[in-house]
Structure formats: structure tokens, C-alpha cells
Coordinates of C-alpha atoms (C1' of nucleotides) in Angstrom, one line a residue:
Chain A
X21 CA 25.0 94.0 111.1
X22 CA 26.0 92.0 113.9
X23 CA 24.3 94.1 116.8
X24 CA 21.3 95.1 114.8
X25 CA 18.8 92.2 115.6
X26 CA 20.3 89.9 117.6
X27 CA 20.4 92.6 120.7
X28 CA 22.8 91.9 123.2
X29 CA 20.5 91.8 126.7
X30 CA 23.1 90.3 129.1
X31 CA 24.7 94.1 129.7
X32 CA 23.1 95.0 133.5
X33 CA 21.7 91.4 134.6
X34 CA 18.4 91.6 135.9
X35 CA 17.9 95.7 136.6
X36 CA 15.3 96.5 134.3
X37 CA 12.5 94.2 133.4
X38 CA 12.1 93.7 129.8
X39 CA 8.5 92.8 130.1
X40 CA 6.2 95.4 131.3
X41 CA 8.8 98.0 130.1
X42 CA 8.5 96.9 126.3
X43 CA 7.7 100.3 124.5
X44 CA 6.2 102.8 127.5
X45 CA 8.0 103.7 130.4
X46 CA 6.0 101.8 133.0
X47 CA 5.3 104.5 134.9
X48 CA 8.9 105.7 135.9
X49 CA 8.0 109.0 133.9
X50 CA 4.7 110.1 136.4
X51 CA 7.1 109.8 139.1
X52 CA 10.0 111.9 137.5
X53 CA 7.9 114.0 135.5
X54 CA 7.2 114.9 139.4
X55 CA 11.0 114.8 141.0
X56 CA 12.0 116.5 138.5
X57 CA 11.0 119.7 139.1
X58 CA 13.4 122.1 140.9
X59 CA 11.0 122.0 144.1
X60 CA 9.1 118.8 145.0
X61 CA 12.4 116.7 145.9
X62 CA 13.7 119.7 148.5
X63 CA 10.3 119.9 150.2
X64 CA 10.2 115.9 150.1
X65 CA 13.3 116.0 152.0
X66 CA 12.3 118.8 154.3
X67 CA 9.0 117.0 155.2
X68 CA 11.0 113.8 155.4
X69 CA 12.7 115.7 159.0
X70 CA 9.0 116.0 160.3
X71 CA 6.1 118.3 160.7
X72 CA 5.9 121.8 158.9
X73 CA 4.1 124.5 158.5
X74 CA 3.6 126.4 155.4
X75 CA 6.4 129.4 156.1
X76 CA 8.7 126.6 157.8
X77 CA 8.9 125.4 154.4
X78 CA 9.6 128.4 152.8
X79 CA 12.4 129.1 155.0
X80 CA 14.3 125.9 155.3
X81 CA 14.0 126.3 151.5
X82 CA 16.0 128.9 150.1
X83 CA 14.8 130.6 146.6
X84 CA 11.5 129.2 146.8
X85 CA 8.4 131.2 146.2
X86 CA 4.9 131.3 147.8
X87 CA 3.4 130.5 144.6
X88 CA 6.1 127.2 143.7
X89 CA 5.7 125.8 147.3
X90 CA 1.7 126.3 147.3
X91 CA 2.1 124.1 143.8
X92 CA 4.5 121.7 144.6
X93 CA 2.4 121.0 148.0
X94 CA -0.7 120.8 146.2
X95 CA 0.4 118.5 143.9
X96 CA 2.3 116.3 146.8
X97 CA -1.4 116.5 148.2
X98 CA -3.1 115.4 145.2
X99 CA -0.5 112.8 144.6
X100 CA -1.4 111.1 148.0
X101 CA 1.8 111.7 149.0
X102 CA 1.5 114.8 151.2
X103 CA -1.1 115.3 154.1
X104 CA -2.1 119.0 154.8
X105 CA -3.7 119.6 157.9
X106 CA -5.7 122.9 158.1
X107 CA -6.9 124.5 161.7
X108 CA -9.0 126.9 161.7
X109 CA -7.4 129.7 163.1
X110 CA -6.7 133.7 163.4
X111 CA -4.2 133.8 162.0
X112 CA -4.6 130.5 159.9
X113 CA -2.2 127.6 160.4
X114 CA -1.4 124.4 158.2
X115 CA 0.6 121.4 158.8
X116 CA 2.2 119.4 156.3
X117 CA 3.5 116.1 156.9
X118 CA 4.5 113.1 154.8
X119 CA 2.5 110.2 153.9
X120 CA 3.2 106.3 154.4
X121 CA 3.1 106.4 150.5
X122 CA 5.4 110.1 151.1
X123 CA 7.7 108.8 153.6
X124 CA 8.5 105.7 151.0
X125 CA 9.0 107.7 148.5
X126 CA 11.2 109.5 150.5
X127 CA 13.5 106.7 151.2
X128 CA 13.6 106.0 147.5
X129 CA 14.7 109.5 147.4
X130 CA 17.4 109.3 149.8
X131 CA 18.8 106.0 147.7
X132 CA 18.7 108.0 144.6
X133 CA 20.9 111.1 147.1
X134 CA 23.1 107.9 148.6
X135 CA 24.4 107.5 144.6
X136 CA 24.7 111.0 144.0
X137 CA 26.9 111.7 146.8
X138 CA 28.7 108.6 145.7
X139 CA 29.2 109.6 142.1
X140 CA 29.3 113.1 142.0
X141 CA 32.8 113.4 142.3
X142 CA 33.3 111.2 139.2
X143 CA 30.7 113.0 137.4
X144 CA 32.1 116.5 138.3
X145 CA 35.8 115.2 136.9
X146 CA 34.0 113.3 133.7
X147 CA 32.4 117.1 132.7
X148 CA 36.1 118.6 133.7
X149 CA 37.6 116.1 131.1
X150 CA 34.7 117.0 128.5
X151 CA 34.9 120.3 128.6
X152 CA 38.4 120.7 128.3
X153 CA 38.4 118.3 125.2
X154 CA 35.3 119.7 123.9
X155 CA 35.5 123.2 123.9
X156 CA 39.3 124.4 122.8
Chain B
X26 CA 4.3 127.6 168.9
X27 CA 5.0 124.3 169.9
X28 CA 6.3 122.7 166.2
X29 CA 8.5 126.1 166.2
X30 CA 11.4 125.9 167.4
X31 CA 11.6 122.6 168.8
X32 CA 11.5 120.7 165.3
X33 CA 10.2 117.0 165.4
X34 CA 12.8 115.5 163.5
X35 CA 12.1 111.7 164.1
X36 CA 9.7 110.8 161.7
X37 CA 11.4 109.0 159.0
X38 CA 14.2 107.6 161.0
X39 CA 17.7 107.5 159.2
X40 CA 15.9 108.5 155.9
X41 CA 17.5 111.2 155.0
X42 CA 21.0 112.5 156.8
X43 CA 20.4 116.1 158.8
X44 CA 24.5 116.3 158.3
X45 CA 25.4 117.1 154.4
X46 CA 22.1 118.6 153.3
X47 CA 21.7 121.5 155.6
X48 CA 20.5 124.1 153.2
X49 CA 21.4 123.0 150.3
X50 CA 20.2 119.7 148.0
X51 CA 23.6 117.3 148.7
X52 CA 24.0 117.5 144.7
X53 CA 20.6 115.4 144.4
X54 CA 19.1 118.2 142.3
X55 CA 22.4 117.6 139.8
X56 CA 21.1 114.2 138.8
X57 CA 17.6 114.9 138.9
X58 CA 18.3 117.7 136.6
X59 CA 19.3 114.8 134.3
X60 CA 16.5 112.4 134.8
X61 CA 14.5 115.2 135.2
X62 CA 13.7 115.9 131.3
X63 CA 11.4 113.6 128.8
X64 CA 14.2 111.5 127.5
X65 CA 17.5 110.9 129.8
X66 CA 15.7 108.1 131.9
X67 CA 14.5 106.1 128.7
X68 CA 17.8 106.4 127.2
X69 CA 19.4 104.9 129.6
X70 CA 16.9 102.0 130.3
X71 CA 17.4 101.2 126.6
X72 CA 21.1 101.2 126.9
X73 CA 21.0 99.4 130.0
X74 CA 19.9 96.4 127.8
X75 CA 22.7 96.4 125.5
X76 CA 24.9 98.7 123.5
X77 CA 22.4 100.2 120.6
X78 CA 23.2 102.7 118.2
X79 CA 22.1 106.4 117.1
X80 CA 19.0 104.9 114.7
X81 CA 18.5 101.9 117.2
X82 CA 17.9 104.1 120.3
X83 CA 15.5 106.6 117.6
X84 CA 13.5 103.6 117.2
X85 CA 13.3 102.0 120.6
X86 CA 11.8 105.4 122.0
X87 CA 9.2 106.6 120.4
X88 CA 8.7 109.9 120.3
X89 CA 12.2 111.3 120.5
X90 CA 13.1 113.5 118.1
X91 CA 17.0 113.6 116.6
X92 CA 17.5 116.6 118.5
X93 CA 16.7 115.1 121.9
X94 CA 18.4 111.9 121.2
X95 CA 21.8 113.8 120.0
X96 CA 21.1 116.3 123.1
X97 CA 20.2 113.9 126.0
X98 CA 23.2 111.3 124.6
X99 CA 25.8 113.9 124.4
X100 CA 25.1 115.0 128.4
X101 CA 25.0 111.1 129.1
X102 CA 28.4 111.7 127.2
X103 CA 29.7 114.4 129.0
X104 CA 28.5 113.2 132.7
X105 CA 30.5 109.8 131.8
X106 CA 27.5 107.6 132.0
X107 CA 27.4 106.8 128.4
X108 CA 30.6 105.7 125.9
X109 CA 30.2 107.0 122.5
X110 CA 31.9 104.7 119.7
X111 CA 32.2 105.7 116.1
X112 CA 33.2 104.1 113.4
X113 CA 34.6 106.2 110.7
X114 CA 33.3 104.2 108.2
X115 CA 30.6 105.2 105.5
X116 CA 28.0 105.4 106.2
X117 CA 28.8 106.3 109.8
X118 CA 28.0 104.0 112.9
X119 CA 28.2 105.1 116.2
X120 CA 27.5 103.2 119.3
X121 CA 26.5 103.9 122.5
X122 CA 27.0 101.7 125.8
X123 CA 26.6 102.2 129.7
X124 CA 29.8 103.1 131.4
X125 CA 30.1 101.2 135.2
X126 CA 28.9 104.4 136.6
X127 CA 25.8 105.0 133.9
X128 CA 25.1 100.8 134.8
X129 CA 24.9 102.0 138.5
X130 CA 22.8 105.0 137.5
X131 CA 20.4 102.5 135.9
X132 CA 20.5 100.4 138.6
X133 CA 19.5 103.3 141.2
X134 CA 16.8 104.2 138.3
X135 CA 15.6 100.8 138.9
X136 CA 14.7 101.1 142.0
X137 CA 13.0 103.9 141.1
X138 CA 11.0 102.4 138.9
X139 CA 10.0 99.7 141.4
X140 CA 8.4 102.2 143.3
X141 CA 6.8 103.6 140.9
X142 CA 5.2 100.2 140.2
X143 CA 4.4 99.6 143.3
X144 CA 2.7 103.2 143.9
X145 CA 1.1 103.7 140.9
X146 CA -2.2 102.5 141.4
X147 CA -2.1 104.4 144.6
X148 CA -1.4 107.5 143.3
X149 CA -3.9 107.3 140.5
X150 CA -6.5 106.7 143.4
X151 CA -5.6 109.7 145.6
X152 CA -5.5 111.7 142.7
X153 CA -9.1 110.6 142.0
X154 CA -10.0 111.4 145.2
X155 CA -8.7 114.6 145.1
X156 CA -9.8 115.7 141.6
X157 CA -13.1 114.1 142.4
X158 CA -13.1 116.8 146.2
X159 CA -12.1 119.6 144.3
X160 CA -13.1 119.5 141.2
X161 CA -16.9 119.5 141.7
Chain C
dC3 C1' 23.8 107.2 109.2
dG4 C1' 24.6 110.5 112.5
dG5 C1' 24.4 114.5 113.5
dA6 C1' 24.4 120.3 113.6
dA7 C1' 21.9 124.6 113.0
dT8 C1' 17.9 127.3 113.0
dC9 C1' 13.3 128.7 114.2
dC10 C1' 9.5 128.6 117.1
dA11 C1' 5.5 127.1 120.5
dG12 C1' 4.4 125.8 125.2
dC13 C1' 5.1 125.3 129.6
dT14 C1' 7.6 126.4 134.1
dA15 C1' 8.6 129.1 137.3
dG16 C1' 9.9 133.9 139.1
dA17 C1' 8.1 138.5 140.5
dT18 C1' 4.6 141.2 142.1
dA19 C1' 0.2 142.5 144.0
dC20 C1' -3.8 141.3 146.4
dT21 C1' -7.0 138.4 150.0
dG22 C1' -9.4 135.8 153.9
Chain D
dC20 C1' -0.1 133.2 158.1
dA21 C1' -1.3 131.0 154.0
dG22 C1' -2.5 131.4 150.3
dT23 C1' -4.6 133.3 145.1
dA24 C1' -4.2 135.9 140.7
dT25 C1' -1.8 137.8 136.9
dC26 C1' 1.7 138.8 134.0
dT27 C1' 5.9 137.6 131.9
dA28 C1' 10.8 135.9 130.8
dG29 C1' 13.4 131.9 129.9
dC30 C1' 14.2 127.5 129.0
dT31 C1' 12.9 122.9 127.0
dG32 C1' 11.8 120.4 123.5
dG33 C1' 9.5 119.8 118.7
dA34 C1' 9.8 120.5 113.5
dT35 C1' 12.5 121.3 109.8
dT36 C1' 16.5 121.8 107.0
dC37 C1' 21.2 121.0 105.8
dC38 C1' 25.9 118.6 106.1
dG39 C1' 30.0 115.1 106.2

DNA sequence: CGGAATCCAGCTAGATACTG
DNA sequence: CAGTATCTAGCTGGATTCCG
């Protein structure tokens, strides 16, 4: 009864808004609903090094098909934050390279990798101490 | 043959580390994994505002089903971003806060979420654009 | 209230084959 | 090289029902 209306807001001082954020997700979701796809953050990063070409991707990206990198490009493209540069060719070749809107998304990438490199350690021995409790 | 070999690697300077993430995804693809699905990112913005319980987080995201909420709290659980307090009283109450890493996760999600705020209306345009290009 | 268990639809992404 | 097209398996997540 205590915690039930009066909500207790003090927890993470000023890290989400409550305004805009009331009921929707203000947006976060478009973004993720995008990152979190096993591909787009890998090519991200790979285009983040510089200039590529479609089969450059597809090798410095191991276990990715024609069909998921032509996808996640496309939608990169679409998105604004991928520019795919098309000569005309025999045999054809295309350049891909990284927005300004791209290349600051990749930087709020590489903060998201900074904490994960930071925490995965502690998250690897948190699952270690669940599963052990969890499943005997 | 000139982009071949000789990679042009200094586009986004100091963006994201050559070292570590070689071939593979420096554990980034762990959490995105996570914040990946519908429901792991809104959970922890709610919680980030203060501790809530099971009902209290059903009602403050719409759309979640029991399922989810039990499923995506549980990994929070397991990962050791999320406590889980229970009562054992009837009927039973259970709360759910951030732990320090889950407040830093939120924090990093924040950030996020500025972007997305930032970029949103530009990504809607180029998507115009592009749906308006190819779409006709 | 706070789940667990079951069933099922839809989308994602992998494999494969074909094209300009 | 840089795709497109098709077909399909598997997983995610929704709806529903039941339990302590």
C-alpha cells in the first residue's frame, strides 16, 4: 500500500525523462526494433572502419548471407543512415559507407559496446550464480 | 582495386576499437539480444523510476502480456540487472528494483534514447524519401 | 497476486537457386 | 559482383488456462 500510488521517482536521478516518455516509448523502440536484429549492429560497426563494398561486407562478417546483408543494407539505406553508391560497371560495384546521421549512430553504438565490455564479466558470473541456483 | 586491400579505416576516428572486435561482436550482440525484443527496454525504463511490482509494471506497459512480463523480468533476473523481492504473504507481492549494474544499463539506454530523439524526425524523412523513390 | 504450462500464429532469417 | 526470388524451419511472442 505504501509503494502503490505514491511512486517512488528518486531511484536513477535525471536518466529517463518522465515527460515525453509517459505511456509510449518515445521512439527508443524504431531504433532497437532496428539494432536488434542479429545483423544491422555488425555491419554498423564494419562501415564505422570505412568504405565497403558489398562482398567486403560479407566477408568481414562471418555467418551472414547475401540475402540478410542486402536487407539489413537496404534498410540502413532507407533509414538515412547508410549511403550506397552504385557505378555502373562490368562487373558491377557498390560502395557503402556511413552517414553523418550513420556515423552518430555509430558512436552511440560504440557507448552501448563501452558498457558491455564493462559489464559483461558481471553479467556472465550473475547467469553462473542463476543457473546454478535455478536449475538443481 | 584500390578500397581492396588497402582499407580506409579513418573515418569515424576512435569510434569504434579495431583491437577487441576483430571478427567477432565484443559481446555487444549479448546485450542487444536483451534490448533487442518488444519488452526488456520498457521494463527497465519503468523500473528505472522506482521499484514497481508484478501488476504495477503489467499496467505501466501496455501491451505486455503476463508471459512477457514474467519472461523478460526473470532474464533481467538472471543477467543481475533486476532484484526480485517477494513477500510470502497472501496474497503474494513481489517487487522488482534496478540493481547498480541494471541502473547503469538504463543509464547507457538513455543515451540511446537521446539519439533516438534527436534522429527521429530525420529518419522518418529519409524514409520518406526513400519509400517515395522506390515505391512509385 | 504472481506466476507456470500449453498451444499456436507470424515473422525472421537461413539455404538454395537464379539473374543482370 | 551484387543482388532477387522462393521456400521453409525455428524462434518470439500472444492468448488462454490453471495453480499456490
Amino acid at each position: 500500500m505504501s509503494v502503490t500510488n505514491t511512486a517512488v521517482t528518486a531511484q536513477v536521478a535525471g536518466t529517463i525523462p518522465d515527460g515525453p516518455c509517459g505511456d509510449d516509448d518515445c521512439g527508443i523502440r524504431d531504433v532497437l526494433d532496428r539494432l536488434g536484429d542479429r545483423w544491422t549492429v555488425l555491419v554498423i560497426v564494419e562501415l564505422s572502419r570505412g568504405v565497403r563494398r558489398f562482398r567486403e561486407l560479407e566477408r568481414a562478417i562471418p555467418g551472414i548471407s547475401q540475402r540478410m546483408l542486402t536487407l539489413t543494407t537496404k534498410r540502413l539505406c532507407r533509414d538515412g543512415m547508410v549511403e550506397r553508391i552504385a557505378y555502373p560497371t562490368i562487373p558491377p560495384q557498390v560502395e557503402y559507407r556511413l552517414t553523418e546521421t550513420g556515423q552518430s549512430l555509430a558512436a552511440a553504438i560504440s557507448a552501448l559496446a563501452d558498457w558491455s565490455r564493462e559489464h559483461k564479466d558481471h553479467i556472465a558470473d550473475a547467469r553462473r550464480h542463476w543457473d546454478a541456483e535455478h536449475g538443481d
